[in-house]
mmCIF file of C-alpha atoms in Angstrom:
data_model
loop_
_atom_site.group_PDB
_atom_site.id
_atom_site.type_symbol
_atom_site.label_atom_id
_atom_site.label_comp_id
_atom_site.label_asym_id
_atom_site.label_seq_id
_atom_site.Cartn_x
_atom_site.Cartn_y
_atom_site.Cartn_z
ATOM 1 C CA MET A 1 -28.070 -190.728 -111.641
ATOM 2 C CA ASP A 2 -29.419 -189.019 -114.773
ATOM 3 C CA SER A 3 -32.681 -189.618 -116.651
ATOM 4 C CA GLY A 4 -31.059 -192.406 -118.647
ATOM 5 C CA GLY A 5 -30.264 -194.396 -115.539
ATOM 6 C CA THR A 6 -26.477 -193.921 -115.750
ATOM 7 C CA VAL A 7 -24.407 -192.884 -112.759
ATOM 8 C CA THR A 8 -23.008 -189.382 -112.965
ATOM 9 C CA SER A 9 -19.979 -187.927 -111.174
ATOM 10 C CA GLU A 10 -21.706 -184.707 -110.233
ATOM 11 C CA ILE A 11 -21.323 -183.751 -106.560
ATOM 12 C CA PRO A 12 -24.722 -183.333 -104.785
ATOM 13 C CA VAL A 13 -25.172 -179.827 -103.393
ATOM 14 C CA TYR A 14 -28.272 -179.490 -101.222
ATOM 15 C CA PHE A 15 -30.343 -176.391 -101.798
ATOM 16 C CA GLN A 16 -31.704 -174.952 -98.547
ATOM 17 C CA HIS A 17 -32.862 -171.420 -97.816
ATOM 18 C CA ASN A 18 -31.654 -170.245 -101.188
ATOM 19 C CA ARG A 19 -28.128 -171.471 -100.500
ATOM 20 C CA GLY A 20 -26.119 -174.536 -101.551
ATOM 21 C CA PHE A 21 -24.623 -176.785 -98.883
ATOM 22 C CA ILE A 22 -22.137 -179.689 -99.057
ATOM 23 C CA TYR A 23 -22.234 -182.218 -96.278
ATOM 24 C CA ASP A 24 -19.904 -184.961 -97.515
ATOM 25 C CA VAL A 25 -16.228 -184.509 -96.675
ATOM 26 C CA GLU A 26 -14.880 -186.215 -99.804
ATOM 27 C CA ASP A 27 -17.133 -184.080 -102.040
ATOM 28 C CA TYR A 28 -15.969 -180.941 -100.291
ATOM 29 C CA LEU A 29 -12.288 -181.848 -100.592
ATOM 30 C CA THR A 30 -12.739 -182.559 -104.293
ATOM 31 C CA LEU A 31 -14.257 -179.160 -104.914
ATOM 32 C CA ARG A 32 -11.660 -177.369 -102.818
ATOM 33 C CA PHE A 33 -8.417 -179.016 -103.923
ATOM 34 C CA THR A 34 -9.296 -180.104 -107.475
ATOM 35 C CA HIS A 35 -11.534 -177.285 -108.650
ATOM 36 C CA ARG A 36 -10.420 -174.365 -106.438
ATOM 37 C CA ILE A 37 -13.934 -173.816 -105.036
ATOM 38 C CA ALA A 38 -13.413 -173.371 -101.284
ATOM 39 C CA GLY A 39 -16.872 -172.343 -100.063
ATOM 40 C CA ASN A 40 -17.316 -171.366 -96.432
ATOM 41 C CA LEU A 41 -17.220 -173.869 -93.569
ATOM 42 C CA ILE A 42 -20.026 -172.983 -91.182
ATOM 43 C CA GLY A 43 -20.482 -176.115 -89.042
ATOM 44 C CA VAL A 44 -18.928 -177.359 -85.822
ATOM 45 C CA PRO A 45 -16.107 -179.927 -86.101
ATOM 46 C CA ALA A 46 -16.757 -183.081 -84.099
ATOM 47 C CA SER A 47 -13.180 -183.078 -82.685
ATOM 48 C CA LYS A 48 -13.468 -179.513 -81.357
ATOM 49 C CA PRO A 49 -17.154 -178.787 -80.651
ATOM 50 C CA ARG A 50 -16.470 -175.846 -78.316
ATOM 51 C CA ASN A 51 -13.820 -174.085 -80.374
ATOM 52 C CA SER A 52 -15.311 -170.884 -81.817
ATOM 53 C CA HIS A 53 -12.335 -170.338 -84.149
ATOM 54 C CA VAL A 54 -12.423 -173.650 -86.026
ATOM 55 C CA PHE A 55 -15.271 -174.611 -88.284
ATOM 56 C CA GLY A 56 -16.340 -177.784 -90.043
ATOM 57 C CA LEU A 57 -18.966 -179.151 -92.372
ATOM 58 C CA PRO A 58 -21.347 -178.316 -93.825
ATOM 59 C CA ALA A 59 -19.766 -175.935 -96.299
ATOM 60 C CA ALA A 60 -21.935 -173.200 -97.817
ATOM 61 C CA LEU A 61 -21.181 -172.161 -101.377
ATOM 62 C CA SER A 62 -21.564 -168.527 -102.389
ATOM 63 C CA ALA A 63 -24.029 -167.748 -105.192
ATOM 64 C CA TYR A 64 -21.104 -167.249 -107.594
ATOM 65 C CA GLU A 65 -19.361 -170.502 -106.592
ATOM 66 C CA LEU A 66 -22.634 -172.412 -106.959
ATOM 67 C CA LYS A 67 -23.404 -170.853 -110.348
ATOM 68 C CA LEU A 68 -19.896 -171.681 -111.617
ATOM 69 C CA ALA A 69 -19.978 -175.273 -110.362
ATOM 70 C CA LEU A 70 -23.354 -175.787 -112.029
ATOM 71 C CA GLU A 71 -22.213 -174.365 -115.357
ATOM 72 C CA LYS A 72 -19.058 -176.502 -115.320
ATOM 73 C CA GLY A 73 -21.066 -179.631 -114.580
ATOM 74 C CA LEU A 74 -19.233 -180.233 -111.290
ATOM 75 C CA VAL A 75 -22.342 -180.397 -109.064
ATOM 76 C CA ALA A 76 -26.044 -181.193 -109.151
ATOM 77 C CA LEU A 77 -28.321 -178.978 -107.084
ATOM 78 C CA VAL A 78 -30.630 -181.156 -105.016
ATOM 79 C CA ASP A 79 -33.780 -179.892 -103.317
ATOM 80 C CA ARG A 80 -35.138 -182.068 -100.499
ATOM 81 C CA THR A 81 -37.655 -179.547 -99.189
ATOM 82 C CA SER A 82 -40.783 -181.513 -100.155
ATOM 83 C CA GLY A 83 -39.422 -184.719 -98.577
ATOM 84 C CA LEU A 84 -38.436 -182.971 -95.358
ATOM 85 C CA GLU A 85 -41.723 -181.118 -94.938
ATOM 86 C CA ARG A 86 -43.883 -184.235 -95.375
ATOM 87 C CA ASP A 87 -44.705 -186.563 -92.420
ATOM 88 C CA PRO A 88 -42.652 -189.762 -92.588
ATOM 89 C CA ASP A 89 -44.464 -192.884 -93.795
ATOM 90 C CA ASP A 90 -44.062 -196.447 -92.456
ATOM 91 C CA GLY A 91 -41.144 -197.108 -94.775
ATOM 92 C CA LEU A 92 -39.134 -194.137 -93.447
ATOM 93 C CA ARG A 93 -39.970 -195.083 -89.880
ATOM 94 C CA GLN A 94 -38.618 -198.591 -90.460
ATOM 95 C CA GLN A 95 -35.496 -197.107 -92.042
ATOM 96 C CA TYR A 96 -34.962 -194.928 -89.011
ATOM 97 C CA GLU A 97 -35.538 -197.764 -86.546
ATOM 98 C CA GLU A 98 -33.097 -199.972 -88.424
ATOM 99 C CA LEU A 99 -30.590 -197.084 -88.414
ATOM 100 C CA VAL A 100 -30.892 -196.715 -84.639
ATOM 101 C CA ARG A 101 -30.467 -200.477 -84.089
ATOM 102 C CA ARG A 102 -27.356 -200.496 -86.314
ATOM 103 C CA GLN A 103 -25.886 -197.550 -84.417
ATOM 104 C CA VAL A 104 -26.437 -199.340 -81.101
ATOM 105 C CA VAL A 105 -24.694 -202.450 -82.401
ATOM 106 C CA GLU A 106 -21.810 -200.391 -83.813
ATOM 107 C CA GLN A 107 -21.347 -198.597 -80.536
ATOM 108 C CA LYS A 108 -21.664 -201.727 -78.439
ATOM 109 C CA ALA A 109 -19.235 -203.917 -80.441
ATOM 110 C CA PRO A 110 -16.030 -202.050 -79.388
ATOM 111 C CA VAL A 111 -17.125 -202.046 -75.747
ATOM 112 C CA VAL A 112 -17.761 -205.809 -75.808
ATOM 113 C CA GLU A 113 -14.422 -206.513 -77.485
ATOM 114 C CA LYS A 114 -12.582 -204.367 -74.942
ATOM 115 C CA ARG A 115 -14.199 -206.253 -72.056
ATOM 116 C CA ILE A 116 -13.308 -209.623 -73.659
ATOM 117 C CA ARG A 117 -9.652 -208.533 -74.114
ATOM 118 C CA GLU A 118 -9.514 -207.576 -70.460
ATOM 119 C CA PHE A 119 -11.138 -210.896 -69.517
ATOM 120 C CA ARG A 120 -8.552 -212.800 -71.575
ATOM 121 C CA SER A 121 -5.705 -211.003 -69.848
ATOM 122 C CA TYR A 122 -6.961 -212.177 -66.457
ATOM 123 C CA LEU A 123 -8.017 -215.628 -67.734
ATOM 124 C CA PRO A 124 -5.184 -217.656 -66.083
ATOM 125 C CA LYS A 125 -5.989 -216.137 -62.693
ATOM 126 C CA ILE A 126 -9.694 -216.724 -63.227
ATOM 127 C CA VAL A 127 -9.145 -220.378 -64.122
ATOM 128 C CA GLU A 128 -6.871 -220.878 -61.113
ATOM 129 C CA GLY A 129 -9.428 -219.213 -58.829
ATOM 130 C CA LYS A 130 -12.209 -221.462 -60.065
ATOM 131 C CA ARG A 131 -9.999 -224.520 -59.591
ATOM 132 C CA LYS A 132 -9.210 -223.632 -55.953
ATOM 133 C CA LYS A 133 -12.857 -222.904 -55.251
ATOM 134 C CA MET A 134 -13.876 -226.333 -56.637
ATOM 135 C CA LEU A 135 -11.169 -228.009 -54.546
ATOM 136 C CA LYS A 136 -12.467 -226.345 -51.408
ATOM 137 C CA SER A 137 -15.983 -227.513 -52.214
ATOM 138 C CA GLY A 138 -14.758 -231.138 -52.232
ATOM 139 C CA VAL A 139 -14.258 -231.767 -55.957
ATOM 140 C CA LYS A 140 -11.321 -234.050 -56.698
ATOM 141 C CA GLU A 141 -8.375 -232.695 -58.694
ATOM 142 C CA GLU A 142 -8.799 -235.253 -61.441
ATOM 143 C CA ASP A 143 -12.525 -234.388 -61.813
ATOM 144 C CA ILE A 144 -11.894 -230.660 -62.373
ATOM 145 C CA GLN A 145 -12.379 -229.675 -66.010
ATOM 146 C CA ILE A 146 -12.317 -225.973 -66.823
ATOM 147 C CA ASP A 147 -12.549 -224.932 -70.507
ATOM 148 C CA PRO A 148 -11.108 -221.379 -70.999
ATOM 149 C CA GLU A 149 -12.970 -220.923 -74.276
ATOM 150 C CA GLN A 150 -16.203 -221.780 -72.609
ATOM 151 C CA LEU A 151 -15.518 -219.186 -69.943
ATOM 152 C CA ILE A 152 -14.841 -216.581 -72.651
ATOM 153 C CA ALA A 153 -18.114 -217.488 -74.462
ATOM 154 C CA GLU A 154 -20.080 -217.157 -71.220
ATOM 155 C CA GLU A 155 -18.469 -213.820 -70.461
ATOM 156 C CA ARG A 156 -19.271 -212.594 -73.974
ATOM 157 C CA ARG A 157 -22.950 -213.517 -73.581
ATOM 158 C CA LYS A 158 -23.092 -211.769 -70.250
ATOM 159 C CA VAL A 159 -21.439 -208.605 -71.532
ATOM 160 C CA GLU A 160 -23.618 -208.466 -74.644
ATOM 161 C CA ALA A 161 -26.734 -208.654 -72.477
ATOM 162 C CA MET A 162 -25.633 -205.657 -70.400
ATOM 163 C CA GLU A 163 -26.954 -202.146 -71.033
ATOM 164 C CA PHE A 164 -24.434 -199.462 -72.042
ATOM 165 C CA ASP A 165 -24.659 -195.697 -72.265
ATOM 166 C CA ARG A 166 -25.194 -194.629 -75.862
ATOM 167 C CA LEU A 167 -23.873 -191.659 -77.724
ATOM 168 C CA ILE A 168 -26.429 -189.590 -79.613
ATOM 169 C CA GLN A 169 -25.207 -189.328 -83.201
ATOM 170 C CA ILE A 170 -26.089 -186.186 -85.134
ATOM 171 C CA PRO A 171 -25.613 -187.005 -88.828
ATOM 172 C CA MET A 172 -24.038 -184.381 -91.071
ATOM 173 C CA GLU A 173 -26.189 -185.511 -93.973
ATOM 174 C CA HIS A 174 -29.817 -186.684 -93.894
ATOM 175 C CA PRO A 175 -29.515 -190.448 -93.254
ATOM 176 C CA LEU A 176 -32.785 -191.577 -94.844
ATOM 177 C CA ASN A 177 -33.799 -191.990 -98.476
ATOM 178 C CA ILE A 178 -36.308 -189.154 -98.827
ATOM 179 C CA ASP A 179 -37.647 -187.600 -101.965
ATOM 180 C CA ARG A 180 -35.327 -185.256 -103.832
ATOM 181 C CA ALA A 181 -35.510 -183.145 -106.950
ATOM 182 C CA ILE A 182 -32.893 -181.610 -109.185
ATOM 183 C CA THR A 183 -33.416 -177.865 -109.274
ATOM 184 C CA GLU A 184 -32.035 -174.899 -111.145
ATOM 185 C CA PHE A 185 -30.333 -171.756 -109.854
ATOM 186 C CA ASP A 186 -29.724 -168.282 -111.282
ATOM 187 C CA LEU A 187 -28.614 -164.894 -110.024
ATOM 188 C CA PRO A 188 -31.335 -162.281 -109.569
ATOM 189 C CA GLY A 189 -29.970 -158.936 -110.797
ATOM 190 C CA ASP A 190 -27.823 -157.512 -113.613
ATOM 191 C CA HIS A 191 -25.053 -156.388 -111.252
ATOM 192 C CA ASP A 192 -24.894 -159.846 -109.652
ATOM 193 C CA ARG A 193 -24.656 -161.399 -113.116
ATOM 194 C CA LEU A 194 -21.787 -159.011 -113.943
ATOM 195 C CA LYS A 195 -20.047 -160.004 -110.736
ATOM 196 C CA TYR A 196 -20.435 -163.628 -111.716
ATOM 197 C CA ARG A 197 -18.926 -162.973 -115.139
ATOM 198 C CA VAL A 198 -15.909 -161.412 -113.412
ATOM 199 C CA PHE A 199 -15.745 -164.356 -110.977
ATOM 200 C CA ARG A 200 -15.867 -166.893 -113.800
ATOM 201 C CA ASP A 201 -13.381 -164.997 -115.946
ATOM 202 C CA ILE A 202 -10.797 -164.909 -113.168
ATOM 203 C CA TRP A 203 -11.406 -168.559 -112.258
ATOM 204 C CA GLU A 204 -10.920 -169.648 -115.852
ATOM 205 C CA LYS A 205 -7.842 -167.511 -116.642
ATOM 206 C CA GLN A 206 -5.955 -167.394 -113.310
ATOM 207 C CA ASN A 207 -4.829 -170.288 -111.174
ATOM 208 C CA VAL A 208 -6.109 -168.658 -107.986
ATOM 209 C CA TYR A 209 -8.694 -169.167 -105.285
ATOM 210 C CA ILE A 210 -11.545 -166.633 -105.094
ATOM 211 C CA SER A 211 -13.600 -165.712 -102.073
ATOM 212 C CA GLY A 212 -16.045 -163.001 -101.106
ATOM 213 C CA GLY A 213 -14.538 -159.675 -100.142
ATOM 214 C CA ASP A 214 -17.054 -158.322 -97.637
ATOM 215 C CA ALA A 215 -14.495 -158.290 -94.831
ATOM 216 C CA PHE A 216 -12.300 -155.897 -96.820
ATOM 217 C CA GLY A 217 -15.006 -153.779 -98.454
ATOM 218 C CA CYS A 218 -14.568 -155.267 -101.935
ATOM 219 C CA ASP A 219 -16.391 -157.740 -104.123
ATOM 220 C CA PHE A 220 -13.799 -160.519 -104.299
ATOM 221 C CA LEU A 221 -10.472 -161.506 -102.782
ATOM 222 C CA LEU A 222 -7.871 -163.476 -104.771
ATOM 223 C CA TYR A 223 -5.507 -165.933 -103.137
ATOM 224 C CA PRO A 224 -2.381 -167.329 -104.866
ATOM 225 C CA GLY A 225 -3.110 -170.710 -103.203
ATOM 226 C CA ASP A 226 -5.473 -172.326 -100.768
ATOM 227 C CA PRO A 227 -6.754 -169.671 -98.288
ATOM 228 C CA LEU A 228 -5.806 -172.079 -95.442
ATOM 229 C CA TYR A 229 -2.138 -171.394 -96.287
ATOM 230 C CA TYR A 230 -2.054 -168.031 -98.103
ATOM 231 C CA HIS A 231 -3.181 -164.476 -97.497
ATOM 232 C CA ALA A 232 -5.183 -162.694 -100.174
ATOM 233 C CA SER A 233 -3.080 -160.816 -102.704
ATOM 234 C CA HIS A 234 -5.700 -158.821 -104.686
ATOM 235 C CA MET A 235 -8.909 -156.957 -103.897
ATOM 236 C CA ILE A 236 -11.422 -156.928 -106.798
ATOM 237 C CA HIS A 237 -13.982 -154.134 -107.127
ATOM 238 C CA VAL A 238 -16.613 -154.701 -109.873
ATOM 239 C CA LEU A 239 -17.828 -151.503 -111.510
ATOM 240 C CA ALA A 240 -21.467 -151.619 -112.548
ATOM 241 C CA ASP A 241 -21.070 -149.118 -115.395
ATOM 242 C CA ALA A 242 -17.713 -148.765 -117.161
ATOM 243 C CA ASP A 243 -18.824 -145.590 -118.913
ATOM 244 C CA HIS A 244 -19.787 -143.817 -115.708
ATOM 245 C CA ARG A 245 -17.204 -141.400 -114.314
ATOM 246 C CA LEU A 246 -15.480 -143.057 -111.387
ATOM 247 C CA ASP A 247 -15.892 -141.102 -108.135
ATOM 248 C CA VAL A 248 -12.452 -139.890 -107.043
ATOM 249 C CA LYS A 249 -13.192 -140.288 -103.349
ATOM 250 C CA TYR A 250 -14.396 -143.861 -103.878
ATOM 251 C CA MET A 251 -11.208 -144.670 -105.775
ATOM 252 C CA ILE A 252 -9.047 -143.143 -103.066
ATOM 253 C CA ARG A 253 -10.875 -145.109 -100.386
ATOM 254 C CA CYS A 254 -10.347 -148.367 -102.266
ATOM 255 C CA CYS A 255 -6.679 -147.682 -102.939
ATOM 256 C CA ARG A 256 -5.794 -146.550 -99.447
ATOM 257 C CA LEU A 257 -7.575 -149.530 -97.896
ATOM 258 C CA SER A 258 -5.663 -151.889 -100.180
ATOM 259 C CA VAL A 259 -2.366 -150.312 -99.070
ATOM 260 C CA VAL A 260 -3.300 -150.652 -95.369
ATOM 261 C CA VAL A 261 -4.084 -154.392 -95.744
ATOM 262 C CA ASN A 262 -1.125 -154.997 -98.066
ATOM 263 C CA LYS A 263 -3.106 -156.030 -101.128
ATOM 264 C CA ILE A 264 -3.359 -154.930 -104.751
ATOM 265 C CA CYS A 265 -6.453 -152.971 -105.778
ATOM 266 C CA VAL A 266 -8.105 -154.081 -109.025
ATOM 267 C CA PHE A 267 -11.180 -152.559 -110.732
ATOM 268 C CA ALA A 268 -13.093 -154.956 -113.037
ATOM 269 C CA TYR A 269 -15.640 -153.866 -115.602
ATOM 270 C CA ALA A 270 -17.322 -154.985 -118.859
ATOM 271 C CA GLN A 271 -16.619 -153.031 -122.033
ATOM 272 C CA ARG A 272 -19.837 -151.669 -123.496
ATOM 273 C CA ASP A 273 -19.055 -152.423 -127.173
ATOM 274 C CA THR A 274 -17.596 -155.957 -126.837
ATOM 275 C CA GLY A 275 -18.796 -157.065 -123.422
ATOM 276 C CA ASP A 276 -15.288 -158.310 -122.605
ATOM 277 C CA ILE A 277 -14.234 -158.266 -118.964
ATOM 278 C CA CYS A 278 -11.322 -155.852 -118.382
ATOM 279 C CA TYR A 279 -9.203 -155.098 -115.345
ATOM 280 C CA GLN A 280 -7.424 -151.958 -114.177
ATOM 281 C CA THR A 281 -4.841 -152.238 -111.457
ATOM 282 C CA VAL A 282 -4.354 -149.134 -109.299
ATOM 283 C CA GLU A 283 -1.294 -148.772 -107.070
ATOM 284 C CA TRP A 284 1.059 -146.132 -105.699
ATOM 285 C CA GLU A 285 3.557 -144.673 -108.151
ATOM 286 C CA GLY A 286 6.844 -146.564 -107.955
ATOM 287 C CA ASN A 287 5.332 -149.968 -107.254
ATOM 288 C CA VAL A 288 6.094 -152.110 -110.260
ATOM 289 C CA GLY A 289 5.814 -155.802 -111.025
ATOM 290 C CA ASN A 290 2.367 -156.219 -109.474
ATOM 291 C CA GLU A 291 0.444 -156.762 -112.667
ATOM 292 C CA PHE A 292 -2.810 -158.691 -112.652
#
């Protein structure tokens, strides 16, 4: 909600330890599939908590992804630090107690319904057993009146009064209404700002996904589609100074590594006179058709 009281469509990104995190699954899917901002899943999925190869929410956005999303008005950066560091007041304690009570009811309801379904399946045998027991105790047949619905109601009261084992729920997002503030974010150094300009330029002009390239010794990796389904096609190296003579050994290392991992090597730089972002593709002689 903005200062005018109107509801905005910006996705809340929570600012913690100088990083932006997304905890809501719908918000994350919107960023990933609609805006091509994939982030990095760093959490443990509830369905596979012991699998070290599969990750879940929260998703951490890189500094460049966060800066881009903020500039495009896709997200709002929320800082809850002050609310989390302060001791909870009576209102927050009541919220938490109500949350725990609601969780107990939500966990108990399916167990009660399952027991009642089982009770209903055995209800004819239960009614017949009660009838025989009453006959043995001397009650006349015509005086026996057994109401099945009354038996079900009694069983429900008995089951609801029983204690059940509870599951401890660990929320992905803070469940209470604590203080929050909209904060700003910027990149610290000139080279990081240049990298961001390259990141933004590619994101705006190419229909690709962009991720960090640390694993391949470059600045960015480009994917022709979602990284879940595609391998990276390009390695982007951002040159800090376009006028500086490029070290031959550095260029050879970049090119040979790109060949080994079957990717195209691209050098990105900003022209000194115009400031435009330019790209230079380097590949072995004879390879054609791999233009960026």
